[in-house]
Amino acid sequence: MIRARPRTNTDGLGMTSPRARERLIESLRNNGIRNERVLDAMRQVPRHLFIDEALASRAYEDTALPIGRGQTISQPWVVARMTEAVLEGHTCRKVLEIGTGSGYQAAVLAQLVDDVYSVERIDELQRAARRRFRQLAYRNIHCRHADGQLGWEENAPYDAVIVTAAGSAFDQQLLRQLTPDGVLVAPVGEPGSQQLMRWRGGEAGWKPEVLCQVAFVPLLSGTL
Ligand code: SAH
């Protein structure tokens, strides 16, 4: 399912070329990303259009990059791992993301599920992300400027909630907005010692699982 219609980039450097993207996909595969649908979605999404032009030549390096206002676009490997974790083991059609940032993670998800709802607390970032979604013709990403810690009740239930900023605890509201066999994927912990966690719903309640070590910007309260 291909929904994005990326603009072609003709910067002449070759750093944003299909070959650069293919090298990134190979590196993700070599580092344990197995879901071919996820790899294919990441091949489709033009990451260089989600960052400042001055950084575009680094877009297909497997690294987080600054997007302004002290925030970052996540490292591609982390985006791939989180997307795999969201999709695994259940039917996943509707996802809530907390922390739109550049919009890149939302765009990758939008290639794979029916609808993505994404909340961002910094207005300037969510406006820039909205513009990108429009330019790239993503019609299945729905944005909101708000503190996302309490989720987005109006569109619940979601098959998955993905949090892309690290918190020390999560409000029970988030779990209540999930379907009974839904999943919550989120980085948990203090700067310097965060773990990517997944909670899966089931008859016995919400089961936690540690996926890997990560480094995310903090989940903060209020809006800017
Ligand atoms: N998913 C993003 C990652 C952005 S970094 C991407 O692909 O680029 C995390 C983002 O979470 C930042 O933009 C930050 O402003 C936002 N954030 C932090 N706390 C938040 C909150 N309580 N509600 C909504 N967004 C939040």
mmCIF file of C-alpha atoms and ligand atoms in Angstrom:
data_model
loop_
_atom_site.group_PDB
_atom_site.id
_atom_site.type_symbol
_atom_site.label_atom_id
_atom_site.label_comp_id
_atom_site.label_asym_id
_atom_site.label_seq_id
_atom_site.Cartn_x
_atom_site.Cartn_y
_atom_site.Cartn_z
ATOM 1 C CA MET A 1 0.000 0.000 0.000
ATOM 2 C CA ILE A 2 1.740 3.169 -1.149
ATOM 3 C CA ARG A 3 0.120 6.416 -0.124
ATOM 4 C CA ALA A 4 2.943 8.934 -0.246
ATOM 5 C CA ARG A 5 3.819 10.792 -3.401
ATOM 6 C CA PRO A 6 7.280 12.100 -2.592
ATOM 7 C CA ARG A 7 8.687 15.049 -4.483
ATOM 8 C CA THR A 8 11.907 14.118 -6.234
ATOM 9 C CA ASN A 9 15.014 15.773 -4.909
ATOM 10 C CA THR A 10 17.566 16.940 -7.414
ATOM 11 C CA ASP A 11 20.281 18.328 -5.176
ATOM 12 C CA GLY A 12 22.972 16.657 -7.274
ATOM 13 C CA LEU A 13 24.810 15.393 -4.195
ATOM 14 C CA GLY A 14 23.326 11.943 -4.369
ATOM 15 C CA MET A 15 23.029 11.925 -0.581
ATOM 16 C CA THR A 16 19.229 11.853 -0.739
ATOM 17 C CA SER A 17 19.120 9.472 -3.698
ATOM 18 C CA PRO A 18 17.323 6.104 -3.847
ATOM 19 C CA ARG A 19 20.756 4.499 -3.407
ATOM 20 C CA ALA A 20 21.352 6.328 -0.124
ATOM 21 C CA ARG A 21 17.930 5.156 1.051
ATOM 22 C CA GLU A 22 18.668 1.587 -0.014
ATOM 23 C CA ARG A 23 21.917 1.620 1.978
ATOM 24 C CA LEU A 24 19.950 2.697 5.053
ATOM 25 C CA ILE A 25 17.444 -0.134 4.535
ATOM 26 C CA GLU A 26 20.317 -2.635 4.254
ATOM 27 C CA SER A 27 21.838 -1.324 7.470
ATOM 28 C CA LEU A 28 18.463 -1.624 9.277
ATOM 29 C CA ARG A 29 18.163 -5.210 8.039
ATOM 30 C CA ASN A 30 21.739 -6.006 9.152
ATOM 31 C CA ASN A 31 20.872 -4.620 12.566
ATOM 32 C CA GLY A 32 17.962 -6.957 13.160
ATOM 33 C CA ILE A 33 14.905 -5.301 11.582
ATOM 34 C CA ARG A 34 13.021 -8.226 10.072
ATOM 35 C CA ASN A 35 9.554 -6.950 9.093
ATOM 36 C CA GLU A 36 9.726 -6.444 5.312
ATOM 37 C CA ARG A 37 6.590 -4.265 5.319
ATOM 38 C CA VAL A 38 8.285 -1.910 7.766
ATOM 39 C CA LEU A 39 11.485 -1.858 5.697
ATOM 40 C CA ASP A 40 9.427 -1.155 2.597
ATOM 41 C CA ALA A 41 7.548 1.701 4.299
ATOM 42 C CA MET A 42 10.882 3.232 5.302
ATOM 43 C CA ARG A 43 12.116 2.891 1.741
ATOM 44 C CA GLN A 44 9.047 4.882 0.581
ATOM 45 C CA VAL A 45 9.164 7.776 3.051
ATOM 46 C CA PRO A 46 11.558 10.592 2.011
ATOM 47 C CA ARG A 47 13.217 11.313 5.393
ATOM 48 C CA HIS A 48 15.151 14.236 3.888
ATOM 49 C CA LEU A 49 11.870 16.158 3.545
ATOM 50 C CA PHE A 50 11.228 15.888 7.311
ATOM 51 C CA ILE A 51 14.358 17.836 8.311
ATOM 52 C CA ASP A 52 15.935 21.176 7.540
ATOM 53 C CA GLU A 53 17.480 21.426 4.075
ATOM 54 C CA ALA A 54 20.872 22.158 5.616
ATOM 55 C CA LEU A 55 20.842 18.654 7.149
ATOM 56 C CA ALA A 56 19.310 16.848 4.166
ATOM 57 C CA SER A 57 22.614 15.268 3.164
ATOM 58 C CA ARG A 58 22.585 13.364 6.492
ATOM 59 C CA ALA A 59 18.969 12.213 6.212
ATOM 60 C CA TYR A 60 19.810 8.579 5.385
ATOM 61 C CA GLU A 61 22.414 8.142 8.105
ATOM 62 C CA ASP A 62 21.114 5.985 10.934
ATOM 63 C CA THR A 63 21.124 8.798 13.448
ATOM 64 C CA ALA A 64 18.760 11.199 15.251
ATOM 65 C CA LEU A 65 18.989 14.799 13.983
ATOM 66 C CA PRO A 66 17.868 18.169 15.398
ATOM 67 C CA ILE A 67 14.517 19.564 14.181
ATOM 68 C CA GLY A 68 14.529 22.803 16.206
ATOM 69 C CA ARG A 69 13.020 23.785 19.569
ATOM 70 C CA GLY A 70 15.422 21.359 21.274
ATOM 71 C CA GLN A 71 13.705 18.332 19.684
ATOM 72 C CA THR A 72 14.945 15.580 17.365
ATOM 73 C CA ILE A 73 13.751 13.367 14.535
ATOM 74 C CA SER A 74 14.245 9.829 15.859
ATOM 75 C CA GLN A 75 17.018 7.539 14.637
ATOM 76 C CA PRO A 76 15.720 5.396 11.722
ATOM 77 C CA TRP A 77 16.571 2.110 13.522
ATOM 78 C CA VAL A 78 14.446 3.217 16.490
ATOM 79 C CA VAL A 79 11.560 4.217 14.191
ATOM 80 C CA ALA A 80 11.781 0.796 12.501
ATOM 81 C CA ARG A 81 11.927 -1.103 15.820
ATOM 82 C CA MET A 82 9.003 0.847 17.298
ATOM 83 C CA THR A 83 6.937 0.350 14.155
ATOM 84 C CA GLU A 84 7.617 -3.408 14.234
ATOM 85 C CA ALA A 85 6.663 -3.479 17.916
ATOM 86 C CA VAL A 86 3.396 -1.643 17.196
ATOM 87 C CA LEU A 87 2.346 -4.006 14.381
ATOM 88 C CA GLU A 88 3.414 -7.377 15.806
ATOM 89 C CA GLY A 89 0.875 -10.000 16.837
ATOM 90 C CA HIS A 90 -2.465 -8.227 16.304
ATOM 91 C CA THR A 91 -4.548 -6.410 13.740
ATOM 92 C CA CYS A 92 -3.426 -2.804 13.725
ATOM 93 C CA ARG A 93 -5.494 -0.260 11.789
ATOM 94 C CA LYS A 94 -5.602 2.809 13.984
ATOM 95 C CA VAL A 95 -2.647 4.253 15.879
ATOM 96 C CA LEU A 96 -2.254 7.186 18.257
ATOM 97 C CA GLU A 97 1.191 8.812 18.340
ATOM 98 C CA ILE A 98 2.233 11.140 21.157
ATOM 99 C CA GLY A 99 5.013 13.466 19.963
ATOM 100 C CA THR A 100 4.591 14.254 16.247
ATOM 101 C CA GLY A 101 7.923 16.124 16.070
ATOM 102 C CA SER A 102 9.016 16.173 12.436
ATOM 103 C CA GLY A 103 6.173 13.848 11.422
ATOM 104 C CA TYR A 104 8.511 11.128 10.163
ATOM 105 C CA GLN A 105 7.345 8.325 12.466
ATOM 106 C CA ALA A 106 3.717 9.213 11.681
ATOM 107 C CA ALA A 107 4.446 9.047 7.939
ATOM 108 C CA VAL A 108 6.074 5.613 8.256
ATOM 109 C CA LEU A 109 3.045 4.367 10.202
ATOM 110 C CA ALA A 110 0.663 5.947 7.685
ATOM 111 C CA GLN A 111 2.109 3.636 5.005
ATOM 112 C CA LEU A 112 1.121 0.614 7.100
ATOM 113 C CA VAL A 113 -2.158 1.337 8.898
ATOM 114 C CA ASP A 114 -5.483 2.964 7.974
ATOM 115 C CA ASP A 115 -5.284 6.017 10.244
ATOM 116 C CA VAL A 116 -2.670 7.735 12.366
ATOM 117 C CA TYR A 117 -3.680 10.270 15.020
ATOM 118 C CA SER A 118 -0.719 12.329 16.173
ATOM 119 C CA VAL A 119 -0.466 14.858 19.017
ATOM 120 C CA GLU A 120 2.337 17.438 19.453
ATOM 121 C CA ARG A 121 2.745 19.989 22.295
ATOM 122 C CA ILE A 122 4.888 22.505 20.316
ATOM 123 C CA ASP A 123 2.666 24.372 17.862
ATOM 124 C CA GLU A 124 5.501 25.377 15.513
ATOM 125 C CA LEU A 125 6.562 21.726 15.067
ATOM 126 C CA GLN A 126 3.047 20.404 14.533
ATOM 127 C CA ARG A 127 2.380 23.102 11.904
ATOM 128 C CA ALA A 128 5.570 22.169 10.028
ATOM 129 C CA ALA A 129 4.598 18.475 10.201
ATOM 130 C CA ARG A 130 1.080 19.250 8.923
ATOM 131 C CA ARG A 131 2.608 21.122 5.945
ATOM 132 C CA ARG A 132 4.769 18.091 5.102
ATOM 133 C CA PHE A 133 1.803 15.707 5.302
ATOM 134 C CA ARG A 134 -0.112 17.977 2.912
ATOM 135 C CA GLN A 135 2.792 18.256 0.449
ATOM 136 C CA LEU A 136 3.310 14.496 0.482
ATOM 137 C CA ALA A 137 -0.445 13.859 0.125
ATOM 138 C CA TYR A 138 -0.905 11.853 3.324
ATOM 139 C CA ARG A 139 -4.633 11.995 3.950
ATOM 140 C CA ASN A 140 -4.701 9.448 6.769
ATOM 141 C CA ILE A 141 -2.656 11.403 9.335
ATOM 142 C CA HIS A 142 -4.734 13.514 11.735
ATOM 143 C CA CYS A 143 -2.873 16.113 13.804
ATOM 144 C CA ARG A 144 -3.617 17.914 17.013
ATOM 145 C CA HIS A 145 -1.759 20.594 18.970
ATOM 146 C CA ALA A 146 -2.085 19.508 22.597
ATOM 147 C CA ASP A 147 -0.369 17.913 25.568
ATOM 148 C CA GLY A 148 -0.753 14.267 24.578
ATOM 149 C CA GLN A 149 -0.252 12.687 27.982
ATOM 150 C CA LEU A 150 -3.968 12.029 28.302
ATOM 151 C CA GLY A 151 -4.221 10.678 24.754
ATOM 152 C CA TRP A 152 -6.911 11.783 22.290
ATOM 153 C CA GLU A 153 -10.151 10.499 23.699
ATOM 154 C CA GLU A 154 -12.512 11.541 20.858
ATOM 155 C CA ASN A 155 -11.043 9.063 18.372
ATOM 156 C CA ALA A 156 -10.454 6.162 20.785
ATOM 157 C CA PRO A 157 -10.196 3.202 20.828
ATOM 158 C CA TYR A 158 -6.816 2.748 19.133
ATOM 159 C CA ASP A 159 -5.151 -0.551 18.243
ATOM 160 C CA ALA A 160 -1.845 0.946 19.359
ATOM 161 C CA VAL A 161 -0.429 3.964 21.147
ATOM 162 C CA ILE A 162 3.165 4.939 20.386
ATOM 163 C CA VAL A 163 4.888 7.519 22.580
ATOM 164 C CA THR A 164 7.981 9.107 21.042
ATOM 165 C CA ALA A 165 9.199 11.048 24.097
ATOM 166 C CA ALA A 166 10.393 9.473 27.354
ATOM 167 C CA GLY A 167 8.329 9.620 30.526
ATOM 168 C CA SER A 168 8.757 8.057 33.950
ATOM 169 C CA ALA A 169 5.113 6.988 34.193
ATOM 170 C CA PHE A 170 2.054 6.821 31.957
ATOM 171 C CA ASP A 171 -1.464 7.879 32.721
ATOM 172 C CA GLN A 172 -3.987 5.036 32.907
ATOM 173 C CA GLN A 173 -6.082 7.128 30.474
ATOM 174 C CA LEU A 174 -3.757 5.950 27.702
ATOM 175 C CA LEU A 175 -4.473 2.267 28.383
ATOM 176 C CA ARG A 176 -8.219 3.004 28.519
ATOM 177 C CA GLN A 177 -8.035 4.405 24.965
ATOM 178 C CA LEU A 178 -6.713 1.087 23.608
ATOM 179 C CA THR A 179 -8.647 -1.896 22.242
ATOM 180 C CA PRO A 180 -8.545 -4.975 24.566
ATOM 181 C CA ASP A 181 -5.734 -6.596 22.546
ATOM 182 C CA GLY A 182 -4.018 -3.273 21.858
ATOM 183 C CA VAL A 183 -0.387 -2.330 22.478
ATOM 184 C CA LEU A 184 1.376 0.647 24.062
ATOM 185 C CA VAL A 185 4.982 1.221 22.953
ATOM 186 C CA ALA A 186 6.911 3.866 24.868
ATOM 187 C CA PRO A 187 10.377 4.821 26.100
ATOM 188 C CA VAL A 188 10.469 4.874 29.889
ATOM 189 C CA GLY A 189 13.093 6.275 32.252
ATOM 190 C CA GLU A 190 15.441 9.163 32.932
ATOM 191 C CA PRO A 191 17.845 10.667 30.358
ATOM 192 C CA GLY A 192 20.795 8.290 30.030
ATOM 193 C CA SER A 193 18.892 5.188 31.148
ATOM 194 C CA GLN A 194 15.757 4.693 29.107
ATOM 195 C CA GLN A 195 14.201 1.445 28.004
ATOM 196 C CA LEU A 196 11.795 0.964 25.156
ATOM 197 C CA MET A 197 8.808 -0.831 26.698
ATOM 198 C CA ARG A 198 5.763 -2.520 25.253
ATOM 199 C CA TRP A 199 2.547 -3.337 27.085
ATOM 200 C CA ARG A 200 0.216 -5.835 25.437
ATOM 201 C CA GLY A 201 -3.400 -6.230 26.385
ATOM 202 C CA GLY A 202 -4.973 -9.618 27.006
ATOM 203 C CA GLU A 203 -7.221 -11.619 29.305
ATOM 204 C CA ALA A 204 -4.704 -11.361 32.150
ATOM 205 C CA GLY A 205 -4.424 -7.572 31.860
ATOM 206 C CA TRP A 206 -1.549 -5.441 30.544
ATOM 207 C CA LYS A 207 1.737 -7.307 30.254
ATOM 208 C CA PRO A 208 4.956 -5.258 30.136
ATOM 209 C CA GLU A 209 8.034 -6.236 28.152
ATOM 210 C CA VAL A 210 11.426 -4.513 27.740
ATOM 211 C CA LEU A 211 12.486 -4.224 24.068
ATOM 212 C CA CYS A 212 15.823 -2.367 24.101
ATOM 213 C CA GLN A 213 17.780 0.620 25.436
ATOM 214 C CA VAL A 214 16.964 3.980 23.810
ATOM 215 C CA ALA A 215 17.630 7.733 24.149
ATOM 216 C CA PHE A 216 14.615 10.028 23.676
ATOM 217 C CA VAL A 217 13.856 13.654 24.499
ATOM 218 C CA PRO A 218 11.615 13.995 27.596
ATOM 219 C CA LEU A 219 7.840 13.888 27.640
ATOM 220 C CA LEU A 220 6.827 17.315 28.987
ATOM 221 C CA SER A 221 3.591 18.822 30.279
ATOM 222 C CA GLY A 222 1.603 21.707 28.808
ATOM 223 C CA THR A 223 1.678 23.272 25.335
ATOM 224 C CA LEU A 224 3.928 25.840 23.628
HETATM 225 N N1 SAH B 1 8.075 11.083 16.355
HETATM 226 C C1 SAH B 1 8.957 12.206 16.158
HETATM 227 C C2 SAH B 1 9.955 12.313 17.301
HETATM 228 C C3 SAH B 1 9.975 13.703 17.818
HETATM 229 S S1 SAH B 1 10.826 13.976 19.333
HETATM 230 C C4 SAH B 1 9.614 12.170 14.795
HETATM 231 O O1 SAH B 1 9.467 11.180 14.075
HETATM 232 O O2 SAH B 1 10.236 13.171 14.404
HETATM 233 C C5 SAH B 1 9.481 13.940 20.489
HETATM 234 C C6 SAH B 1 8.406 14.981 20.333
HETATM 235 O O3 SAH B 1 7.504 14.794 21.427
HETATM 236 C C7 SAH B 1 8.877 16.423 20.412
HETATM 237 O O4 SAH B 1 8.472 17.095 19.265
HETATM 238 C C8 SAH B 1 8.189 16.963 21.668
HETATM 239 O O5 SAH B 1 7.794 18.324 21.555
HETATM 240 C C9 SAH B 1 6.972 16.055 21.769
HETATM 241 N N2 SAH B 1 6.370 15.968 23.110
HETATM 242 C C10 SAH B 1 6.981 15.922 24.322
HETATM 243 N N3 SAH B 1 6.076 15.851 25.305
HETATM 244 C C11 SAH B 1 4.838 15.846 24.712
HETATM 245 C C12 SAH B 1 3.491 15.806 25.192
HETATM 246 N N4 SAH B 1 3.202 15.754 26.503
HETATM 247 N N5 SAH B 1 2.482 15.821 24.291
HETATM 248 C C13 SAH B 1 2.740 15.889 22.954
HETATM 249 N N6 SAH B 1 3.975 15.948 22.434
HETATM 250 C C14 SAH B 1 5.022 15.924 23.295
#
